[in-house]
PDB file of C-alpha atoms in Angstrom:
ATOM      1  CA  MET X 154       0.000   0.000   0.000  1.00 94.00           C
ATOM      2  CA  ASN X 155       1.010   3.648  -0.377  1.00 96.00           C
ATOM      3  CA  VAL X 156       0.958   6.322   2.317  1.00 98.00           C
ATOM      4  CA  LEU X 157       0.820  10.009   1.333  1.00 98.00           C
ATOM      5  CA  LEU X 158       3.050  12.379   3.313  1.00 98.00           C
ATOM      6  CA  PHE X 159       2.548  16.116   3.713  1.00 98.00           C
ATOM      7  CA  ALA X 160       4.403  19.201   4.946  1.00 97.00           C
ATOM      8  CA  SER X 161       7.227  18.628   7.461  1.00 95.00           C
ATOM      9  CA  LEU X 162       6.822  14.826   7.298  1.00 96.00           C
ATOM     10  CA  ARG X 163       7.194  14.828   3.502  1.00 96.00           C
ATOM     11  CA  GLU X 164      10.348  16.932   3.803  1.00 95.00           C
ATOM     12  CA  ALA X 165      11.804  14.893   6.661  1.00 94.00           C
ATOM     13  CA  VAL X 166      11.299  11.590   4.832  1.00 94.00           C
ATOM     14  CA  GLY X 167      12.215  13.099   1.454  1.00 95.00           C
ATOM     15  CA  GLN X 168       9.306  11.440  -0.366  1.00 95.00           C
ATOM     16  CA  GLU X 169       5.713  12.396  -1.172  1.00 97.00           C
ATOM     17  CA  THR X 170       4.558   8.789  -1.078  1.00 97.00           C
ATOM     18  CA  LEU X 171       5.833   5.858   0.958  1.00 96.00           C
ATOM     19  CA  ALA X 172       5.397   2.343  -0.372  1.00 96.00           C
ATOM     20  CA  VAL X 173       4.597   0.182   2.667  1.00 96.00           C
ATOM     21  CA  ASP X 174       4.685  -3.599   2.754  1.00 95.00           C
ATOM     22  CA  ILE X 175       2.135  -4.562   5.398  1.00 96.00           C
ATOM     23  CA  ALA X 176      -0.691  -7.113   5.483  1.00 96.00           C
ATOM     24  CA  LEU X 177      -4.171  -5.547   5.293  1.00 96.00           C
ATOM     25  CA  PRO X 178      -6.484  -5.006   7.021  1.00 97.00           C
ATOM     26  CA  CYS X 179      -4.432  -3.606   9.894  1.00 97.00           C
ATOM     27  CA  ARG X 180      -4.988  -1.095  12.660  1.00 98.00           C
ATOM     28  CA  VAL X 181      -3.693   2.459  12.225  1.00 97.00           C
ATOM     29  CA  GLU X 182      -1.524   1.935  15.304  1.00 96.00           C
ATOM     30  CA  ALA X 183       0.254  -1.018  13.652  1.00 97.00           C
ATOM     31  CA  LEU X 184       0.764   0.929  10.426  1.00 97.00           C
ATOM     32  CA  LYS X 185       2.274   3.870  12.337  1.00 96.00           C
ATOM     33  CA  GLN X 186       4.629   1.554  14.189  1.00 96.00           C
ATOM     34  CA  HIS X 187       5.636  -0.246  11.008  1.00 96.00           C
ATOM     35  CA  ILE X 188       6.561   3.034   9.306  1.00 96.00           C
ATOM     36  CA  ALA X 189       8.178   4.522  12.434  1.00 96.00           C
ATOM     37  CA  ASP X 190      10.498   1.485  12.636  1.00 95.00           C
ATOM     38  CA  GLN X 191      11.900   2.384   9.214  1.00 94.00           C
ATOM     39  CA  HIS X 192      11.772   6.191   9.315  1.00 95.00           C
ATOM     40  CA  PRO X 193      13.185   7.920  12.408  1.00 94.00           C
ATOM     41  CA  SER X 194      11.490  11.228  11.530  1.00 93.00           C
ATOM     42  CA  ILE X 195       8.083   9.514  11.654  1.00 94.00           C
ATOM     43  CA  ALA X 196       9.032   7.946  15.002  1.00 95.00           C
ATOM     44  CA  THR X 197       9.975  11.403  16.325  1.00 93.00           C
ATOM     45  CA  ALA X 198       6.709  12.935  15.122  1.00 92.00           C
ATOM     46  CA  GLN X 199       4.812  10.076  16.733  1.00 90.00           C
ATOM     47  CA  SER X 200       6.547  10.455  20.088  1.00 90.00           C
ATOM     48  CA  ASN X 201       5.916  14.240  19.992  1.00 89.00           C
ATOM     49  CA  GLN X 202       2.216  13.575  19.324  1.00 85.00           C
ATOM     50  CA  ALA X 203       2.704  15.487  16.077  1.00 89.00           C
ATOM     51  CA  LEU X 204       1.502  12.767  13.718  1.00 94.00           C
ATOM     52  CA  LEU X 205      -2.049  12.699  12.371  1.00 96.00           C
ATOM     53  CA  VAL X 206      -3.442   9.952  10.163  1.00 97.00           C
ATOM     54  CA  ALA X 207      -6.254  10.371   7.643  1.00 98.00           C
ATOM     55  CA  VAL X 208      -7.986   7.446   5.958  1.00 98.00           C
ATOM     56  CA  ASN X 209     -10.116   8.345   2.943  1.00 97.00           C
ATOM     57  CA  GLN X 210      -9.683  12.040   3.852  1.00 97.00           C
ATOM     58  CA  MET X 211     -10.939  11.720   7.431  1.00 95.00           C
ATOM     59  CA  ILE X 212      -8.699  11.961  10.485  1.00 95.00           C
ATOM     60  CA  VAL X 213      -8.877   8.652  12.359  1.00 97.00           C
ATOM     61  CA  GLY X 214      -7.611   7.210  15.645  1.00 96.00           C
ATOM     62  CA  ASN X 215      -5.257   4.331  16.393  1.00 96.00           C
ATOM     63  CA  GLU X 216      -8.081   1.777  16.495  1.00 97.00           C
ATOM     64  CA  HIS X 217      -9.248   2.453  12.925  1.00 98.00           C
ATOM     65  CA  GLN X 218      -8.855  -0.477  10.509  1.00 98.00           C
ATOM     66  CA  VAL X 219      -7.052   0.265   7.248  1.00 98.00           C
ATOM     67  CA  GLU X 220      -8.504  -1.783   4.392  1.00 97.00           C
ATOM     68  CA  GLU X 221      -7.244  -2.624   0.928  1.00 96.00           C
ATOM     69  CA  GLY X 222      -7.815   0.340  -1.410  1.00 96.00           C
ATOM     70  CA  ASP X 223      -8.024   2.988   1.337  1.00 98.00           C
ATOM     71  CA  GLU X 224      -6.297   6.323   0.764  1.00 98.00           C
ATOM     72  CA  VAL X 225      -3.979   6.809   3.752  1.00 98.00           C
ATOM     73  CA  ALA X 226      -2.115  10.011   4.604  1.00 98.00           C
ATOM     74  CA  PHE X 227       0.309  10.964   7.401  1.00 98.00           C
ATOM     75  CA  PHE X 228       0.765  14.619   8.306  1.00 97.00           C
ATOM     76  CA  PRO X 229       1.570  16.972  11.206  1.00 97.00           C
ATOM     77  CA  PRO X 230      -1.087  19.023  13.046  1.00 96.00           C
ATOM     78  CA  VAL X 231      -2.638  21.534  10.654  1.00 97.00           C
ATOM     79  CA  THR X 232      -1.793  25.260  10.632  1.00 97.00           C
ATOM     80  CA  GLY X 233      -4.014  26.954   8.057  1.00 96.00           C
ATOM     81  CA  GLY X 234      -6.154  30.080   8.279  1.00 95.00           C
TER      82      GLY X 234
ATOM     83  CA  MET J 197     -28.877  28.376   1.159  1.00 63.00           C
ATOM     84  CA  ALA J 198     -25.971  28.923  -1.207  1.00 87.00           C
ATOM     85  CA  ASN J 199     -22.266  28.840  -0.723  1.00 96.00           C
ATOM     86  CA  ARG J 200     -18.946  29.342  -2.472  1.00 97.00           C
ATOM     87  CA  LEU J 201     -15.874  27.307  -1.561  1.00 98.00           C
ATOM     88  CA  ASN J 202     -12.533  27.835  -3.215  1.00 97.00           C
ATOM     89  CA  VAL J 203      -8.890  26.944  -2.562  1.00 98.00           C
ATOM     90  CA  ALA J 204      -6.536  28.676  -4.979  1.00 98.00           C
ATOM     91  CA  HIS J 205      -3.258  30.498  -5.474  1.00 98.00           C
ATOM     92  CA  HIS J 206      -5.037  33.735  -6.314  1.00 98.00           C
ATOM     93  CA  TRP J 207      -6.951  36.114  -4.052  1.00 98.00           C
ATOM     94  CA  LEU J 208     -10.529  37.103  -4.721  1.00 97.00           C
ATOM     95  CA  ASP J 209     -12.461  40.301  -5.406  1.00 97.00           C
ATOM     96  CA  VAL J 210     -13.636  41.114  -1.863  1.00 98.00           C
ATOM     97  CA  ALA J 211     -16.175  43.696  -3.015  1.00 98.00           C
ATOM     98  CA  GLU J 212     -17.742  41.150  -5.373  1.00 98.00           C
ATOM     99  CA  GLN J 213     -17.980  38.554  -2.570  1.00 98.00           C
ATOM    100  CA  LEU J 214     -19.584  41.073  -0.206  1.00 98.00           C
ATOM    101  CA  ALA J 215     -22.050  42.053  -2.935  1.00 98.00           C
ATOM    102  CA  TRP J 216     -22.956  38.371  -3.447  1.00 98.00           C
ATOM    103  CA  LEU J 217     -23.316  37.790   0.308  1.00 98.00           C
ATOM    104  CA  SER J 218     -25.676  40.783   0.601  1.00 97.00           C
ATOM    105  CA  GLU J 219     -27.605  40.198  -2.634  1.00 97.00           C
ATOM    106  CA  ASP J 220     -30.548  38.449  -0.956  1.00 95.00           C
ATOM    107  CA  SER J 221     -32.606  41.097   0.830  1.00 96.00           C
ATOM    108  CA  ALA J 222     -33.566  38.532   3.501  1.00 97.00           C
ATOM    109  CA  ALA J 223     -30.024  39.097   4.797  1.00 97.00           C
ATOM    110  CA  GLY J 224     -29.969  41.688   7.545  1.00 98.00           C
ATOM    111  CA  ALA J 225     -26.369  40.932   8.501  1.00 98.00           C
ATOM    112  CA  VAL J 226     -23.183  40.296   6.532  1.00 98.00           C
ATOM    113  CA  VAL J 227     -19.997  39.419   8.435  1.00 98.00           C
ATOM    114  CA  ASN J 228     -16.603  38.703   6.977  1.00 98.00           C
ATOM    115  CA  PHE J 229     -13.153  37.810   8.229  1.00 98.00           C
ATOM    116  CA  ILE J 230      -9.849  38.161   6.359  1.00 98.00           C
ATOM    117  CA  GLY J 231      -6.691  36.508   7.679  1.00 98.00           C
ATOM    118  CA  GLN J 232      -3.411  37.848   6.342  1.00 98.00           C
ATOM    119  CA  VAL J 233       0.334  37.246   6.628  1.00 97.00           C
ATOM    120  CA  ARG J 234       1.879  39.045   9.636  1.00 95.00           C
ATOM    121  CA  ARG J 235       5.229  40.723   9.058  1.00 95.00           C
ATOM    122  CA  GLN J 236       6.458  39.445  12.437  1.00 93.00           C
ATOM    123  CA  ASN J 237       5.924  36.038  13.969  1.00 92.00           C
ATOM    124  CA  LEU J 238       7.554  34.546  17.096  1.00 90.00           C
ATOM    125  CA  ASP J 239       9.791  37.672  17.255  1.00 90.00           C
ATOM    126  CA  ASP J 240      11.216  37.124  13.765  1.00 93.00           C
ATOM    127  CA  ASP J 241      10.711  39.126  10.582  1.00 95.00           C
ATOM    128  CA  VAL J 242       8.771  37.067   8.067  1.00 96.00           C
ATOM    129  CA  ALA J 243       9.975  37.291   4.458  1.00 97.00           C
ATOM    130  CA  ALA J 244       7.501  34.804   3.020  1.00 98.00           C
ATOM    131  CA  LEU J 245       4.858  32.294   4.029  1.00 98.00           C
ATOM    132  CA  THR J 246       4.233  29.183   1.944  1.00 98.00           C
ATOM    133  CA  LEU J 247       0.973  27.284   2.324  1.00 98.00           C
ATOM    134  CA  GLU J 248       0.605  23.670   1.299  1.00 98.00           C
ATOM    135  CA  HIS J 249      -2.518  21.520   1.493  1.00 98.00           C
ATOM    136  CA  TYR J 250      -3.972  18.060   0.871  1.00 98.00           C
ATOM    137  CA  PRO J 251      -6.376  18.981  -1.917  1.00 96.00           C
ATOM    138  CA  ALA J 252      -8.829  16.072  -1.794  1.00 94.00           C
ATOM    139  CA  MET J 253      -9.196  16.310   1.964  1.00 98.00           C
ATOM    140  CA  THR J 254      -9.338  20.111   2.143  1.00 97.00           C
ATOM    141  CA  LYS J 255     -12.539  20.300   0.097  1.00 95.00           C
ATOM    142  CA  HIS J 256     -14.030  17.419   2.081  1.00 95.00           C
ATOM    143  CA  VAL J 257     -13.329  19.083   5.458  1.00 97.00           C
ATOM    144  CA  LEU J 258     -14.421  22.578   4.415  1.00 98.00           C
ATOM    145  CA  ASN J 259     -17.664  21.284   2.884  1.00 97.00           C
ATOM    146  CA  GLY J 260     -18.302  19.457   6.154  1.00 97.00           C
ATOM    147  CA  LEU J 261     -17.774  22.663   8.160  1.00 98.00           C
ATOM    148  CA  ILE J 262     -20.150  24.574   5.870  1.00 98.00           C
ATOM    149  CA  GLU J 263     -22.794  21.857   6.424  1.00 98.00           C
ATOM    150  CA  GLN J 264     -22.310  22.035  10.189  1.00 98.00           C
ATOM    151  CA  ALA J 265     -22.647  25.831  10.161  1.00 98.00           C
ATOM    152  CA  GLU J 266     -25.824  25.598   8.068  1.00 97.00           C
ATOM    153  CA  GLN J 267     -27.328  23.130  10.533  1.00 98.00           C
ATOM    154  CA  ARG J 268     -26.387  25.228  13.520  1.00 98.00           C
ATOM    155  CA  TRP J 269     -27.458  28.710  12.376  1.00 98.00           C
ATOM    156  CA  PRO J 270     -30.086  30.064   9.965  1.00 97.00           C
ATOM    157  CA  LEU J 271     -27.619  31.272   7.330  1.00 98.00           C
ATOM    158  CA  ILE J 272     -28.323  32.644   3.892  1.00 98.00           C
ATOM    159  CA  ARG J 273     -24.936  32.513   2.138  1.00 98.00           C
ATOM    160  CA  ILE J 274     -21.399  31.392   2.998  1.00 98.00           C
ATOM    161  CA  VAL J 275     -18.079  32.101   1.267  1.00 98.00           C
ATOM    162  CA  ILE J 276     -14.795  30.375   2.138  1.00 98.00           C
ATOM    163  CA  HIS J 277     -11.740  31.190   0.042  1.00 98.00           C
ATOM    164  CA  HIS J 278      -8.291  29.957   1.157  1.00 98.00           C
ATOM    165  CA  ARG J 279      -5.033  30.585  -0.639  1.00 98.00           C
ATOM    166  CA  VAL J 280      -2.097  28.213  -1.113  1.00 98.00           C
ATOM    167  CA  GLY J 281       1.399  28.856  -2.470  1.00 98.00           C
ATOM    168  CA  THR J 282       3.937  31.492  -1.480  1.00 98.00           C
ATOM    169  CA  LEU J 283       2.682  34.739   0.068  1.00 98.00           C
ATOM    170  CA  ARG J 284       4.349  37.897   1.421  1.00 98.00           C
ATOM    171  CA  PRO J 285       3.693  39.942   4.589  1.00 97.00           C
ATOM    172  CA  GLY J 286       0.397  41.775   4.242  1.00 97.00           C
ATOM    173  CA  ASP J 287      -0.953  39.352   1.657  1.00 98.00           C
ATOM    174  CA  PRO J 288      -4.419  37.984   2.427  1.00 98.00           C
ATOM    175  CA  ILE J 289      -4.618  34.231   3.166  1.00 98.00           C
ATOM    176  CA  VAL J 290      -8.240  33.448   3.916  1.00 98.00           C
ATOM    177  CA  PHE J 291     -11.685  35.009   3.444  1.00 98.00           C
ATOM    178  CA  VAL J 292     -14.712  33.784   5.367  1.00 98.00           C
ATOM    179  CA  GLY J 293     -18.022  35.560   4.786  1.00 98.00           C
ATOM    180  CA  VAL J 294     -21.492  34.782   6.095  1.00 98.00           C
ATOM    181  CA  SER J 295     -24.896  36.383   5.653  1.00 98.00           C
ATOM    182  CA  SER J 296     -27.989  35.804   7.770  1.00 98.00           C
ATOM    183  CA  ALA J 297     -31.152  37.573   8.841  1.00 98.00           C
ATOM    184  CA  HIS J 298     -29.622  38.732  12.136  1.00 98.00           C
ATOM    185  CA  ARG J 299     -26.107  39.563  13.263  1.00 98.00           C
ATOM    186  CA  ASP J 300     -25.674  36.999  16.059  1.00 98.00           C
ATOM    187  CA  ALA J 301     -25.877  34.062  13.644  1.00 98.00           C
ATOM    188  CA  ALA J 302     -23.544  35.738  11.149  1.00 98.00           C
ATOM    189  CA  PHE J 303     -20.893  36.628  13.758  1.00 98.00           C
ATOM    190  CA  ASP J 304     -21.073  33.205  15.414  1.00 98.00           C
ATOM    191  CA  ALA J 305     -21.002  31.220  12.175  1.00 98.00           C
ATOM    192  CA  ALA J 306     -18.031  33.215  10.814  1.00 98.00           C
ATOM    193  CA  ARG J 307     -16.086  32.615  14.009  1.00 98.00           C
ATOM    194  CA  PHE J 308     -17.075  28.931  14.093  1.00 98.00           C
ATOM    195  CA  LEU J 309     -15.898  28.445  10.498  1.00 98.00           C
ATOM    196  CA  MET J 310     -12.523  30.103  11.181  1.00 98.00           C
ATOM    197  CA  ASP J 311     -11.951  28.301  14.490  1.00 98.00           C
ATOM    198  CA  LYS J 312     -12.718  24.911  12.947  1.00 98.00           C
ATOM    199  CA  LEU J 313     -10.842  25.632   9.705  1.00 98.00           C
ATOM    200  CA  LYS J 314      -7.683  26.395  11.672  1.00 97.00           C
ATOM    201  CA  THR J 315      -7.693  23.056  13.494  1.00 95.00           C
ATOM    202  CA  GLN J 316      -9.329  20.679  10.988  1.00 96.00           C
ATOM    203  CA  ALA J 317      -8.579  21.728   7.412  1.00 98.00           C
ATOM    204  CA  PRO J 318      -5.320  20.174   6.140  1.00 98.00           C
ATOM    205  CA  PHE J 319      -3.269  23.287   5.393  1.00 98.00           C
ATOM    206  CA  TRP J 320       0.311  23.762   6.595  1.00 98.00           C
ATOM    207  CA  LYS J 321       2.360  26.954   6.828  1.00 98.00           C
ATOM    208  CA  LYS J 322       6.084  27.244   6.297  1.00 97.00           C
ATOM    209  CA  GLU J 323       7.714  30.560   7.109  1.00 97.00           C
ATOM    210  CA  THR J 324      10.832  31.992   5.566  1.00 97.00           C
ATOM    211  CA  THR J 325      12.727  34.286   7.968  1.00 95.00           C
ATOM    212  CA  SER J 326      16.299  35.634   8.020  1.00 90.00           C
ATOM    213  CA  ASP J 327      17.214  32.430   9.900  1.00 90.00           C
ATOM    214  CA  GLY J 328      15.885  30.181   7.136  1.00 94.00           C
ATOM    215  CA  GLU J 329      12.714  28.161   6.729  1.00 96.00           C
ATOM    216  CA  ARG J 330      10.557  26.627   9.446  1.00 96.00           C
ATOM    217  CA  TRP J 331       7.228  24.798   9.548  1.00 96.00           C
ATOM    218  CA  LEU J 332       4.844  26.415  12.018  1.00 95.00           C
ATOM    219  CA  ASP J 333       3.568  24.394  14.955  1.00 93.00           C
ATOM    220  CA  ALA J 334      -0.112  24.120  15.779  1.00 93.00           C
ATOM    221  CA  ARG J 335      -1.094  26.329  18.739  1.00 92.00           C
ATOM    222  CA  SER J 336      -3.003  25.034  21.738  1.00 93.00           C
ATOM    223  CA  CYS J 337      -5.061  28.251  21.910  1.00 96.00           C
ATOM    224  CA  ASP J 338      -6.438  27.404  18.438  1.00 95.00           C
ATOM    225  CA  GLU J 339      -7.400  23.946  19.697  1.00 93.00           C
ATOM    226  CA  ASP J 340      -9.146  25.528  22.685  1.00 95.00           C
ATOM    227  CA  ALA J 341     -11.053  27.950  20.444  1.00 96.00           C
ATOM    228  CA  ALA J 342     -12.227  25.122  18.179  1.00 96.00           C
ATOM    229  CA  ALA J 343     -13.194  22.927  21.145  1.00 94.00           C
ATOM    230  CA  SER J 344     -15.299  25.741  22.631  1.00 95.00           C
ATOM    231  CA  TRP J 345     -17.939  25.058  19.916  1.00 96.00           C
ATOM    232  CA  ASP J 346     -18.346  21.365  20.834  1.00 95.00           C
TER     233      ASP J 346
END
């Protein structure tokens, strides 16, 4: 599956999209951990509570199940307006 | 009920938006807010501000906020226009306009839309100062303002 990255996370990882090899369905918490294990900047954002996850354009919690075909995005807290 | 929602690099014709908001004579109140780039932030001079967003989700979230505002107050028209790209100090970033029969609904709905937009819509700001570039952090006072509507 692919995970979209935005803003500081995209810059820190150096990629707009991360290809992730994980069995689906899986919980958001497991997906975060899987990516954090490979990308220290994601681990840092996670430990600073500065990592939000959207599935199909809705922010979701750790318990949410990611299914095949879902659009998943990781990003920091938003700062528009 | 009618509304206009736009996310774009360009700014809009404010007078034209205000005319559209006030066009229906049922509207006794028209309120608008404009957010713009401050020349100083966190004690540093700001040379530029770059806004990025997650296009598919931005529209989704902003449409949801418009629906919530319509359910909560008797509104006549709503305009939300948010810019992306690189802006300079003094440049406008966001326009929120609301019309309703009476002023309380228009003031409250405009504030609600801005408070929720700031904490829910996926926009991110990166500042350029004399010290280089930095992504701005979310502020807890914005979270508190948004939560005050729940």
